[in-house]
mmCIF file of C-alpha atoms and ligand atoms in Angstrom:
data_model
loop_
_atom_site.group_PDB
_atom_site.id
_atom_site.type_symbol
_atom_site.label_atom_id
_atom_site.label_comp_id
_atom_site.label_asym_id
_atom_site.label_seq_id
_atom_site.Cartn_x
_atom_site.Cartn_y
_atom_site.Cartn_z
ATOM 1 C CA MET A 208 6.375 8.414 -42.966
ATOM 2 C CA ARG A 209 8.351 5.450 -45.022
ATOM 3 C CA GLY A 210 6.795 6.705 -47.872
ATOM 4 C CA LEU A 211 8.289 10.217 -47.569
ATOM 5 C CA LEU A 212 11.223 9.528 -47.001
ATOM 6 C CA LEU A 213 11.546 7.073 -49.981
ATOM 7 C CA LEU A 214 10.308 10.392 -51.946
ATOM 8 C CA CYS A 215 12.736 12.471 -50.444
ATOM 9 C CA LEU A 216 15.541 9.817 -51.379
ATOM 10 C CA PHE A 217 14.099 9.376 -54.684
ATOM 11 C CA GLY A 218 14.219 12.915 -55.089
ATOM 12 C CA THR A 219 17.698 13.580 -54.298
ATOM 13 C CA VAL A 220 18.802 10.670 -56.328
ATOM 14 C CA LEU A 221 17.067 12.552 -59.238
ATOM 15 C CA GLY A 222 17.870 15.992 -58.366
ATOM 16 C CA ASN A 223 21.436 15.224 -58.860
ATOM 17 C CA TYR A 224 22.112 12.762 -61.333
ATOM 18 C CA SER A 225 18.965 12.397 -64.024
ATOM 19 C CA TRP A 226 19.989 15.318 -66.104
ATOM 20 C CA ASN A 227 23.267 14.127 -66.561
ATOM 21 C CA GLY A 228 23.056 12.086 -70.147
ATOM 22 C CA PRO A 229 25.655 11.615 -72.499
ATOM 23 C CA GLY A 230 27.870 14.257 -73.377
ATOM 24 C CA GLN A 231 26.692 16.010 -70.411
ATOM 25 C CA GLU A 232 29.057 17.136 -67.718
ATOM 26 C CA ALA A 233 30.128 14.679 -65.426
ATOM 27 C CA PRO A 234 28.144 14.914 -62.163
ATOM 28 C CA THR A 235 29.885 16.934 -58.905
ATOM 29 C CA LYS A 236 29.497 14.492 -55.953
ATOM 30 C CA PRO A 237 26.850 15.398 -54.073
ATOM 31 C CA THR A 238 27.803 16.300 -50.386
ATOM 32 C CA SER A 239 25.803 17.759 -48.317
ATOM 33 C CA ASP A 240 26.469 21.527 -48.806
ATOM 34 C CA ASN A 241 25.743 21.522 -52.543
ATOM 35 C CA VAL A 242 23.126 18.924 -52.396
ATOM 36 C CA CYS A 243 21.183 22.217 -50.446
ATOM 37 C CA LEU A 244 22.834 24.364 -53.365
ATOM 38 C CA THR A 245 21.426 22.094 -56.535
ATOM 39 C CA ASP A 246 18.147 20.663 -55.176
ATOM 40 C CA THR A 247 17.040 23.057 -52.692
ATOM 41 C CA ALA A 248 13.284 20.956 -52.383
ATOM 42 C CA SER A 249 15.197 18.034 -52.162
ATOM 43 C CA CYS A 250 17.163 19.204 -49.321
ATOM 44 C CA GLY A 251 14.126 20.905 -47.496
ATOM 45 C CA CYS A 252 12.393 17.395 -47.709
ATOM 46 C CA CYS A 253 15.238 15.265 -46.035
ATOM 47 C CA LEU A 254 15.859 18.335 -43.355
ATOM 48 C CA MET A 255 12.235 17.782 -42.527
ATOM 49 C CA GLN A 256 12.473 14.412 -42.620
ATOM 50 C CA LYS A 257 15.302 14.393 -40.327
ATOM 51 C CA GLN A 258 14.107 16.809 -37.711
ATOM 52 C CA MET A 259 10.801 14.317 -37.651
ATOM 53 C CA HIS A 260 13.175 11.406 -36.836
ATOM 54 C CA ARG A 261 14.551 13.358 -34.399
ATOM 55 C CA MET A 262 10.986 13.994 -33.092
ATOM 56 C CA GLU A 263 9.781 10.870 -33.406
ATOM 57 C CA GLY A 264 12.924 9.770 -31.278
ATOM 58 C CA TYR A 265 12.036 12.269 -28.885
ATOM 59 C CA PHE A 266 8.582 11.447 -28.585
ATOM 60 C CA ASN A 267 9.151 7.633 -28.186
ATOM 61 C CA MET A 268 11.900 8.272 -25.359
ATOM 62 C CA SER A 269 9.210 10.513 -23.331
ATOM 63 C CA LEU A 270 6.778 7.904 -23.814
ATOM 64 C CA ASP A 271 9.188 4.857 -22.532
ATOM 65 C CA GLU A 272 9.692 7.716 -19.598
ATOM 66 C CA LEU A 273 6.540 7.971 -18.674
ATOM 67 C CA GLN A 274 5.670 4.450 -19.253
ATOM 68 C CA ARG A 275 8.487 3.568 -16.837
ATOM 69 C CA LYS A 276 7.079 6.053 -13.980
ATOM 70 C CA VAL A 277 3.057 5.156 -14.723
ATOM 71 C CA ASN A 278 4.767 1.397 -14.053
ATOM 72 C CA ARG A 279 6.568 2.344 -10.805
ATOM 73 C CA ALA A 280 3.515 4.096 -9.162
ATOM 74 C CA GLN A 281 1.508 1.211 -9.931
ATOM 75 C CA ALA A 282 3.790 -1.298 -8.755
ATOM 76 C CA ALA A 283 3.854 1.238 -5.410
ATOM 77 C CA LEU A 284 -0.108 1.382 -5.034
ATOM 78 C CA ASN A 285 -0.104 -2.491 -5.524
ATOM 79 C CA ASN A 286 2.086 -3.175 -2.634
ATOM 80 C CA VAL A 287 0.201 -1.009 -0.767
ATOM 81 C CA ARG A 288 -2.765 -2.870 -1.732
ATOM 82 C CA SER A 289 -1.686 -5.944 -1.112
ATOM 83 C CA SER A 290 -0.645 -5.016 2.265
ATOM 84 C CA ARG A 291 -3.480 -3.458 3.763
ATOM 85 C CA SER A 292 -4.736 -4.724 7.669
ATOM 86 C CA ALA A 293 -6.811 -3.738 9.843
ATOM 87 C CA PHE A 294 -9.170 -5.765 12.751
ATOM 88 C CA SER A 295 -11.676 -4.452 15.516
ATOM 89 C CA VAL A 296 -12.926 -7.037 17.548
ATOM 90 C CA ALA A 297 -15.199 -7.357 20.664
ATOM 91 C CA LEU A 298 -15.816 -9.960 23.545
ATOM 92 C CA THR A 299 -19.270 -10.879 22.498
ATOM 93 C CA ASP A 300 -22.150 -9.283 20.632
ATOM 94 C CA THR A 301 -24.468 -10.691 23.555
ATOM 95 C CA ARG A 302 -23.806 -11.217 26.935
ATOM 96 C CA ARG A 303 -20.496 -12.392 28.326
ATOM 97 C CA CYS A 304 -18.042 -12.593 30.952
ATOM 98 C CA VAL A 305 -14.610 -13.627 31.097
ATOM 99 C CA GLY A 306 -12.736 -14.190 34.482
ATOM 100 C CA PRO A 307 -11.670 -13.994 37.013
ATOM 101 C CA ASN A 308 -9.694 -17.340 36.814
ATOM 102 C CA ARG A 309 -6.806 -19.487 38.759
ATOM 103 C CA ALA A 310 -4.972 -18.830 35.844
ATOM 104 C CA GLY A 311 -4.044 -16.682 33.244
ATOM 105 C CA SER A 312 -5.460 -17.383 29.661
ATOM 106 C CA PRO A 313 -5.554 -15.687 26.499
ATOM 107 C CA ILE A 314 -9.226 -13.719 25.563
ATOM 108 C CA VAL A 315 -10.729 -15.001 22.306
ATOM 109 C CA TYR A 316 -12.257 -11.564 21.358
ATOM 110 C CA GLU A 317 -16.166 -13.357 19.333
ATOM 111 C CA TYR A 318 -17.351 -10.538 17.513
ATOM 112 C CA VAL A 319 -15.210 -9.069 14.869
ATOM 113 C CA PHE A 320 -16.191 -5.864 13.014
ATOM 114 C CA LEU A 321 -13.413 -6.339 10.532
ATOM 115 C CA ASN A 322 -10.913 -8.432 9.490
ATOM 116 C CA LEU A 323 -9.553 -6.737 6.415
ATOM 117 C CA GLY A 324 -6.862 -8.827 5.232
ATOM 118 C CA ASP A 325 -8.125 -11.747 7.733
ATOM 119 C CA ASN A 326 -4.532 -11.596 10.018
ATOM 120 C CA TYR A 327 -6.962 -11.557 13.173
ATOM 121 C CA ASN A 328 -7.313 -15.471 14.052
ATOM 122 C CA ARG A 329 -10.890 -15.904 15.492
ATOM 123 C CA VAL A 330 -9.707 -19.459 17.207
ATOM 124 C CA ASP A 331 -6.847 -18.399 18.822
ATOM 125 C CA GLY A 332 -7.387 -14.602 19.312
ATOM 126 C CA VAL A 333 -4.231 -13.675 17.603
ATOM 127 C CA PHE A 334 -3.413 -11.258 15.373
ATOM 128 C CA THR A 335 -0.463 -11.924 13.163
ATOM 129 C CA ALA A 336 1.258 -8.666 11.655
ATOM 130 C CA PRO A 337 1.571 -9.577 7.431
ATOM 131 C CA ARG A 338 4.900 -7.734 7.422
ATOM 132 C CA ALA A 339 7.168 -5.186 8.916
ATOM 133 C CA GLY A 340 5.938 -1.742 10.009
ATOM 134 C CA VAL A 341 4.538 0.826 12.004
ATOM 135 C CA TYR A 342 0.996 -0.571 13.835
ATOM 136 C CA SER A 343 -1.530 1.192 15.765
ATOM 137 C CA LEU A 344 -2.926 -0.778 18.102
ATOM 138 C CA ALA A 345 -5.692 -0.292 20.830
ATOM 139 C CA LEU A 346 -7.501 -1.850 23.871
ATOM 140 C CA THR A 347 -10.362 -0.999 25.568
ATOM 141 C CA VAL A 348 -11.041 -3.291 28.846
ATOM 142 C CA TYR A 349 -14.584 -2.947 30.854
ATOM 143 C CA SER A 350 -15.906 -4.761 33.634
ATOM 144 C CA ASP A 351 -19.594 -4.198 35.416
ATOM 145 C CA SER A 352 -19.002 -5.738 38.903
ATOM 146 C CA GLY A 353 -22.532 -5.932 39.848
ATOM 147 C CA ALA A 354 -22.152 -3.497 42.885
ATOM 148 C CA PRO A 355 -19.244 -0.767 44.351
ATOM 149 C CA GLY A 356 -17.190 -2.118 46.738
ATOM 150 C CA SER A 357 -16.912 -5.582 44.545
ATOM 151 C CA LEU A 358 -13.198 -7.287 44.386
ATOM 152 C CA LEU A 359 -14.073 -7.764 40.803
ATOM 153 C CA MET A 360 -11.071 -6.059 38.615
ATOM 154 C CA ALA A 361 -11.519 -5.131 34.992
ATOM 155 C CA CYS A 362 -8.030 -5.911 33.831
ATOM 156 C CA ALA A 363 -5.351 -6.921 30.816
ATOM 157 C CA ASN A 364 -2.587 -7.077 28.971
ATOM 158 C CA LEU A 365 -1.826 -6.421 25.393
ATOM 159 C CA ARG A 366 0.693 -8.661 24.345
ATOM 160 C CA VAL A 367 3.215 -8.734 21.754
ATOM 161 C CA ASN A 368 4.829 -12.398 21.070
ATOM 162 C CA GLY A 369 3.424 -13.168 25.051
ATOM 163 C CA ALA A 370 5.254 -10.427 26.223
ATOM 164 C CA ASP A 371 2.966 -7.463 27.962
ATOM 165 C CA VAL A 372 3.368 -4.321 26.454
ATOM 166 C CA ALA A 373 0.605 -2.153 28.096
ATOM 167 C CA LYS A 374 -1.196 -3.306 31.239
ATOM 168 C CA LEU A 375 -4.505 -2.490 31.994
ATOM 169 C CA ASN A 376 -6.137 -2.143 35.257
ATOM 170 C CA ASP A 377 -8.927 -0.165 36.912
ATOM 171 C CA ALA A 378 -9.545 -1.790 40.082
ATOM 172 C CA ASN A 379 -11.739 1.313 41.744
ATOM 173 C CA ASP A 380 -13.460 0.079 44.462
ATOM 174 C CA GLU A 381 -15.924 3.081 44.342
ATOM 175 C CA ASP A 382 -18.055 2.781 41.269
ATOM 176 C CA GLN A 383 -19.130 -0.300 39.704
ATOM 177 C CA GLU A 384 -18.100 0.075 36.122
ATOM 178 C CA ASP A 385 -14.465 -0.251 35.539
ATOM 179 C CA SER A 386 -12.767 0.750 32.097
ATOM 180 C CA ALA A 387 -9.294 1.145 30.995
ATOM 181 C CA THR A 388 -7.673 1.901 27.450
ATOM 182 C CA ALA A 389 -4.371 1.958 25.668
ATOM 183 C CA VAL A 390 -3.472 2.776 22.131
ATOM 184 C CA LEU A 391 -0.190 2.816 21.105
ATOM 185 C CA ALA A 392 1.690 2.981 17.554
ATOM 186 C CA LEU A 393 4.209 0.343 17.765
ATOM 187 C CA GLN A 394 6.961 -1.335 15.161
ATOM 188 C CA LEU A 395 6.430 -5.195 14.557
ATOM 189 C CA ALA A 396 7.823 -7.505 12.384
ATOM 190 C CA ALA A 397 6.357 -9.541 9.635
ATOM 191 C CA GLY A 398 4.837 -12.615 11.898
ATOM 192 C CA ASP A 399 4.869 -10.465 15.397
ATOM 193 C CA ARG A 400 1.662 -12.368 17.063
ATOM 194 C CA VAL A 401 -0.408 -9.418 18.905
ATOM 195 C CA SER A 402 -2.948 -10.958 21.337
ATOM 196 C CA VAL A 403 -4.748 -9.600 24.916
ATOM 197 C CA TYR A 404 -4.120 -11.706 28.015
ATOM 198 C CA LEU A 405 -6.164 -12.005 31.247
ATOM 199 C CA PRO A 406 -4.610 -12.427 34.579
ATOM 200 C CA VAL A 407 -5.429 -13.899 37.135
ATOM 201 C CA GLY A 408 -8.376 -12.055 39.129
ATOM 202 C CA CYS A 409 -9.000 -10.150 36.462
ATOM 203 C CA SER A 410 -12.289 -10.571 34.803
ATOM 204 C CA LEU A 411 -14.362 -8.497 31.530
ATOM 205 C CA CYS A 412 -17.970 -8.489 31.364
ATOM 206 C CA ASP A 413 -19.762 -7.226 27.725
ATOM 207 C CA ASN A 414 -22.952 -7.322 26.165
ATOM 208 C CA ALA A 415 -24.086 -5.646 22.712
ATOM 209 C CA SER A 416 -22.732 -2.485 23.469
ATOM 210 C CA HIS A 417 -19.093 -3.393 22.931
ATOM 211 C CA TYR A 418 -17.611 -2.344 25.692
ATOM 212 C CA ASN A 419 -14.292 -4.775 25.559
ATOM 213 C CA THR A 420 -12.510 -4.083 22.520
ATOM 214 C CA PHE A 421 -9.243 -4.981 20.349
ATOM 215 C CA SER A 422 -8.299 -3.269 17.112
ATOM 216 C CA GLY A 423 -5.076 -2.539 15.122
ATOM 217 C CA PHE A 424 -4.435 -1.613 11.708
ATOM 218 C CA LEU A 425 -0.785 -1.321 9.939
ATOM 219 C CA LEU A 426 -0.063 2.544 9.988
ATOM 220 C CA TYR A 427 2.873 1.878 7.248
ATOM 221 C CA ALA A 428 4.534 -0.778 6.111
ATOM 222 C CA THR A 429 8.498 -0.052 6.865
ATOM 223 C CA ASP A 430 10.177 -3.315 4.829
HETATM 224 C C1 NAG B 142 -25.267 -3.694 28.115
HETATM 225 O O1 NAG B 142 -25.043 -3.442 29.648
HETATM 226 C C2 NAG B 142 -25.399 -2.340 30.119
HETATM 227 C C3 NAG B 142 -25.207 -2.520 31.384
HETATM 228 O O2 NAG B 142 -24.108 -2.785 32.132
HETATM 229 C C4 NAG B 142 -26.631 -1.861 29.902
HETATM 230 O O3 NAG B 142 -26.470 -0.275 30.269
HETATM 231 C C5 NAG B 142 -26.906 -1.833 28.420
HETATM 232 O O4 NAG B 142 -27.602 -0.931 27.289
HETATM 233 C C6 NAG B 142 -26.526 -2.955 27.834
HETATM 234 N N1 NAG B 142 -26.231 -3.236 26.107
HETATM 235 C C7 NAG B 142 -27.117 -3.807 25.465
HETATM 236 C C8 NAG B 142 -27.139 -3.344 23.963
HETATM 237 O O5 NAG B 142 -27.871 -4.489 25.978
#
């Protein structure tokens, strides 16, 4: 490009001045019009040069614009990646019953299927929302009371920040197995704590069949 430009300028200078030796007519002052008249080759070269500059500018601009768009898409993708959050846990993987107790207590689900983002705490059983968004939450309770007519109830409450959002209860005395499920989509703020609470008198039993599960995931972020 630069070589062509120099050649082009040189050509223009030669075309206008170099043939005017002593005693010859003074050169006419070159303007863009008469340059084209007196030296069409040089003029064509310059026009081409101009056109190439314009094209170069245009492509550079388009490239910059594309790069900006790629950067924006990349940032959005990274944002989605970094906010991935999903968990799914079960009461146990062996054999375990919780309750009935004289006082309500939180349930800590021991068996972890998935804890993407590490937002479910295995020690206290609490899922902490990593960021504001709409979350899907699901809870299934199950108990095998051992015999029809037993007073045991399969029940538990889904809680957000200690407040009940769904109470599950199956105390149908006519069969031996009791079960209930709730699935909710909830708007949560960053740091909201989702947990399961076992009220007085409720009991859940499970084994490796995973009848008691607690799951949630970020459907989409809203911040
Ligand atoms: C879990 O217990 C049920 C009875 O409540 C039984 O039918 C089932 O086979 C058990 N599952 C496993 C994996 O032991």
